[in-house]
XYZ file of C-alpha atoms in Angstrom:
332
model
C 124.977 183.357 166.408
C 123.096 183.576 169.719
C 121.529 186.847 168.547
C 120.422 185.241 165.249
C 118.976 182.264 167.030
C 117.125 184.553 169.468
C 115.774 186.598 166.524
C 114.487 183.457 164.813
C 112.713 182.385 167.965
C 111.124 185.799 168.413
C 109.966 185.949 164.818
C 108.613 182.408 165.100
C 106.597 183.392 168.149
C 105.223 186.475 166.396
C 104.107 184.704 163.244
C 102.545 181.835 165.160
C 100.417 184.299 167.080
C 96.677 183.851 166.254
C 96.522 187.207 164.525
C 98.983 185.937 161.873
C 97.845 182.283 161.763
C 94.162 182.806 160.925
C 93.117 181.250 157.665
C 91.296 183.503 155.222
C 88.288 181.785 153.633
C 86.843 183.000 150.307
C 83.521 184.796 150.448
C 82.728 184.357 146.736
C 83.014 181.715 144.028
C 82.167 181.728 140.352
C 80.584 178.759 138.608
C 80.918 178.666 134.846
C 80.399 175.824 132.429
C 82.845 177.556 130.133
C 85.732 176.896 132.522
C 86.504 180.536 133.237
C 85.254 180.430 136.869
C 86.352 178.655 140.043
C 84.179 175.574 139.332
C 82.193 174.059 136.487
C 79.394 172.698 138.690
C 77.306 174.272 141.425
C 77.735 171.371 143.798
C 81.523 171.757 143.685
C 81.158 175.362 144.748
C 78.828 174.443 147.616
C 81.327 171.787 148.793
C 84.078 174.401 148.814
C 82.283 176.746 151.227
C 83.718 176.547 154.732
C 81.643 174.353 157.018
C 79.424 176.298 159.373
C 80.383 179.536 157.698
C 79.501 182.662 159.618
C 80.079 184.967 156.677
C 77.755 185.030 153.641
C 79.408 183.295 150.755
C 78.162 184.325 147.308
C 78.190 181.733 144.559
C 77.816 183.501 141.238
C 76.314 181.041 138.703
C 76.935 182.195 135.135
C 74.466 181.513 132.386
C 73.882 177.942 131.379
C 71.667 174.945 131.922
C 73.056 173.090 134.974
C 71.792 169.474 134.992
C 72.473 168.753 138.634
C 70.846 167.368 141.734
C 72.132 169.793 144.378
C 72.301 169.328 148.161
C 73.164 172.165 150.519
C 73.649 170.200 153.773
C 72.975 171.582 157.266
C 76.678 172.318 157.858
C 76.927 174.554 154.786
C 75.422 177.740 156.123
C 75.222 181.346 154.828
C 75.281 180.540 151.116
C 73.857 182.720 148.347
C 73.146 181.574 144.804
C 73.224 184.502 142.352
C 72.288 183.808 138.771
C 72.481 185.779 135.531
C 68.698 185.891 135.312
C 65.833 183.405 135.266
C 66.158 182.830 131.555
C 69.927 182.508 131.678
C 70.834 180.423 134.787
C 68.741 177.235 134.952
C 69.162 174.373 137.387
C 67.280 171.288 136.262
C 66.687 167.625 137.116
C 63.875 165.067 136.577
C 63.705 162.646 139.536
C 60.188 161.699 140.738
C 58.390 159.642 143.353
C 58.438 156.037 142.176
C 61.516 156.342 140.007
C 63.561 153.139 140.660
C 67.064 153.397 142.053
C 69.775 151.768 140.032
C 70.718 148.492 141.758
C 70.431 149.839 145.248
C 68.119 150.284 148.250
C 68.182 153.483 150.309
C 68.653 153.844 154.095
C 64.898 153.397 154.575
C 64.742 150.137 152.652
C 63.069 151.721 149.658
C 63.917 150.776 146.087
C 62.666 153.984 144.490
C 62.645 157.747 144.999
C 59.881 159.302 147.101
C 58.471 162.828 147.080
C 60.992 163.767 149.786
C 64.116 163.008 147.771
C 62.832 163.794 144.285
C 64.117 167.389 144.534
C 66.323 169.208 142.047
C 67.722 171.429 144.862
C 67.649 170.549 148.578
C 68.410 173.338 151.073
C 69.202 172.294 154.656
C 71.836 174.898 155.561
C 70.446 177.958 157.359
C 70.658 181.544 155.972
C 70.412 180.556 152.336
C 69.442 182.996 149.578
C 68.868 182.658 145.850
C 68.316 185.347 143.264
C 67.995 185.576 139.498
C 67.753 181.921 138.476
C 65.345 179.115 137.620
C 65.013 175.822 139.465
C 62.932 173.197 137.711
C 61.888 169.598 137.680
C 61.183 168.541 134.095
C 59.587 165.176 134.855
C 56.170 166.038 133.415
C 52.731 165.034 134.722
C 53.294 161.547 136.048
C 53.468 162.109 139.798
C 55.141 163.979 142.620
C 58.399 165.643 141.517
C 59.890 168.454 143.603
C 61.948 171.294 142.098
C 62.921 173.082 145.340
C 62.903 171.430 148.800
C 63.701 173.765 151.667
C 64.279 172.612 155.302
C 66.563 175.447 156.413
C 65.680 178.475 158.540
C 65.896 182.060 157.354
C 65.705 181.459 153.609
C 65.106 184.171 151.018
C 64.218 183.370 147.409
C 64.058 186.477 145.247
C 63.355 187.057 141.555
C 63.408 183.327 140.791
C 61.330 180.904 138.770
C 60.287 177.583 140.326
C 58.908 175.238 137.704
C 57.324 171.822 137.955
C 54.005 170.020 137.979
C 52.833 168.191 141.086
C 54.652 169.257 144.271
C 56.901 171.922 142.743
C 57.879 173.628 146.005
C 58.272 171.725 149.253
C 58.440 174.174 152.174
C 59.470 171.625 154.788
C 59.819 171.529 158.615
C 57.870 173.558 161.188
C 60.946 175.521 162.383
C 61.733 176.809 158.909
C 61.021 180.432 157.923
C 60.990 181.160 154.219
C 60.441 184.357 152.253
C 59.662 184.351 148.494
C 59.533 187.746 146.809
C 58.899 188.638 143.151
C 58.991 184.960 142.191
C 57.093 182.938 139.556
C 55.881 179.539 140.772
C 53.976 177.083 138.597
C 52.562 173.599 138.946
C 49.517 171.351 138.829
C 48.553 169.716 142.148
C 49.593 170.873 145.659
C 52.516 172.656 144.046
C 53.181 174.715 147.154
C 53.116 172.379 150.154
C 54.677 171.661 153.544
C 55.020 172.669 157.193
C 57.115 175.819 157.029
C 56.092 179.356 157.841
C 56.369 180.891 154.383
C 55.529 184.304 152.964
C 55.014 184.854 149.253
C 55.102 188.547 148.355
C 54.341 190.002 144.909
C 54.663 186.515 143.403
C 52.895 185.073 140.393
C 51.292 181.693 141.229
C 50.463 179.872 137.982
C 48.235 176.798 137.762
C 48.771 174.400 134.857
C 45.661 172.260 135.377
C 42.464 171.832 137.403
C 43.601 171.020 140.940
C 44.853 172.585 144.155
C 47.429 175.361 144.652
C 48.471 174.817 148.283
C 48.673 171.826 150.659
C 49.902 173.177 153.957
C 50.747 170.814 156.839
C 51.124 173.489 159.479
C 51.352 172.179 163.032
C 49.139 173.348 165.962
C 52.267 174.980 167.449
C 52.640 177.502 164.611
C 50.869 180.862 164.520
C 51.281 181.165 160.736
C 51.568 178.818 157.815
C 51.467 180.155 154.225
C 50.816 183.846 153.729
C 50.404 185.313 150.224
C 50.779 189.095 150.044
C 49.875 191.071 146.945
C 50.307 188.063 144.684
C 48.769 187.316 141.269
C 47.061 183.950 140.655
C 47.092 183.017 136.967
C 46.476 179.822 134.949
C 46.844 178.061 131.637
C 43.703 177.905 129.463
C 43.033 174.270 130.469
C 42.913 175.214 134.169
C 39.405 176.450 134.872
C 38.622 174.817 138.237
C 41.328 175.455 140.802
C 41.078 175.464 144.585
C 43.184 177.829 146.705
C 44.153 174.975 148.964
C 43.434 171.801 150.910
C 44.831 170.632 154.246
C 47.628 168.077 153.891
C 47.407 167.910 157.697
C 44.466 168.994 159.883
C 45.888 172.328 161.169
C 46.874 173.755 157.787
C 47.027 177.562 157.736
C 46.858 179.532 154.477
C 45.967 183.208 154.027
C 45.689 185.351 150.884
C 45.963 189.126 151.409
C 45.213 191.600 148.601
C 45.761 188.997 145.903
C 44.432 189.201 142.358
C 42.702 185.918 141.436
C 41.966 184.839 137.888
C 38.683 183.195 136.738
C 40.175 179.711 137.314
C 39.669 180.005 141.063
C 36.545 178.172 142.127
C 33.910 180.184 144.038
C 34.083 177.869 147.071
C 37.827 178.470 147.241
C 38.851 175.693 149.613
C 38.564 171.924 149.943
C 38.528 169.760 153.104
C 40.489 166.845 151.485
C 37.505 164.484 151.789
C 37.469 164.900 155.587
C 34.861 167.178 157.187
C 36.790 167.080 160.461
C 39.450 169.269 158.856
C 36.950 172.088 158.629
C 37.183 172.699 162.370
C 40.976 172.720 162.497
C 42.261 174.227 159.265
C 42.598 178.017 159.071
C 41.845 179.388 155.602
C 41.324 183.121 155.163
C 41.423 186.033 152.725
C 41.551 189.805 152.843
C 40.457 192.027 149.964
C 40.919 189.403 147.232
C 40.195 190.955 143.801
C 39.636 189.813 140.253
C 37.188 187.373 138.664
C 38.209 184.604 141.102
C 37.481 186.632 144.205
C 34.120 185.296 145.370
C 34.028 186.290 149.046
C 30.334 185.553 149.550
C 30.554 182.145 147.863
C 33.521 180.769 149.820
C 33.049 177.736 152.024
C 31.502 178.739 155.337
C 34.386 177.376 157.397
C 36.853 179.835 155.758
C 37.267 183.435 156.927
C 37.204 186.910 155.439
C 39.651 188.998 157.495
C 39.098 192.541 158.741
C 41.441 195.514 158.812
C 42.087 194.773 162.442
C 42.896 191.125 161.677
C 45.601 191.861 159.172
C 47.528 194.076 161.551
C 49.284 190.932 162.709
C 50.283 189.963 159.120
C 53.552 191.914 158.955
C 56.857 190.269 158.160
C 58.069 191.168 161.631
C 55.232 189.414 163.417
C 55.053 186.442 161.056
C 58.772 185.673 161.269
C 59.712 186.713 164.767
C 58.021 183.931 166.679
C 61.233 182.146 167.606
C 63.937 184.825 167.260
C 64.129 188.146 165.468
C 64.574 187.916 161.697
C 64.019 190.552 159.044
C 64.070 188.883 155.617
C 64.263 192.243 153.821
C 67.782 192.625 155.192
C 68.371 188.910 155.900
C 69.357 189.691 159.491
């Protein structure tokens, strides 16, 4: 009996050793509206990811129209959304600035949504990626209505469609680095806006009406704001007078490099948002724009045409490595 008791104690000690007691957390979930996955909604899958995860967790979102308002909070890190394609996996909502709450007042004493919480998807958790899906706000043309709102750092959006009207994509917070590649982004007014350092590479930027594409609010502390690399600027037929951008805040920085611009882009290119003082602080520049909207000689005098030497600093490494090393092409 003593030997049996001793054996039980020894085995207990062995199996309570940390090497045996570590919990294994899933690194993938499947969301399916058909019920053949782990969850039926995307938010349920996000909630199931281990808090402060240090491994990348892939959430495969099968085809369907997901009518959700999704929040990825700051403690849900290293999450990837992988869809079945932009025409198959669609995340949609229709909140907008001014939409009344239902019998409630928010923490700020407001009775209605604002631009900042009108999003369809809010990303606050670092190291987020999305690929092969559509995020849209279907409100229509009645005010600010965000599709994707990103506050996190080290975010990659690849092969996605971001659809809305005014304020489609909110690239928020000055410490956020965001990389959009091979994406389609459409809207009416200021439909790419915010503080973040964001690169758009080989993206199609589509204007739906006469207005402004960008409204950066870059801070004086940032070396880069919005950088468009090898993008294509297109428009609906009704959009014939479109500005490249205007400064939401005085130190806005926006640069277009080797972009093809349709005839909807106005010759002057940039607007000072009814404040001439912005002309001495905003940084608006281009390099080798092409197409019928590329009017280098006609641009406002306070914008810049970059040289070969200037664009040597416009590499992903230099744009994104200002606070710590990050290579978005490997997401490391």
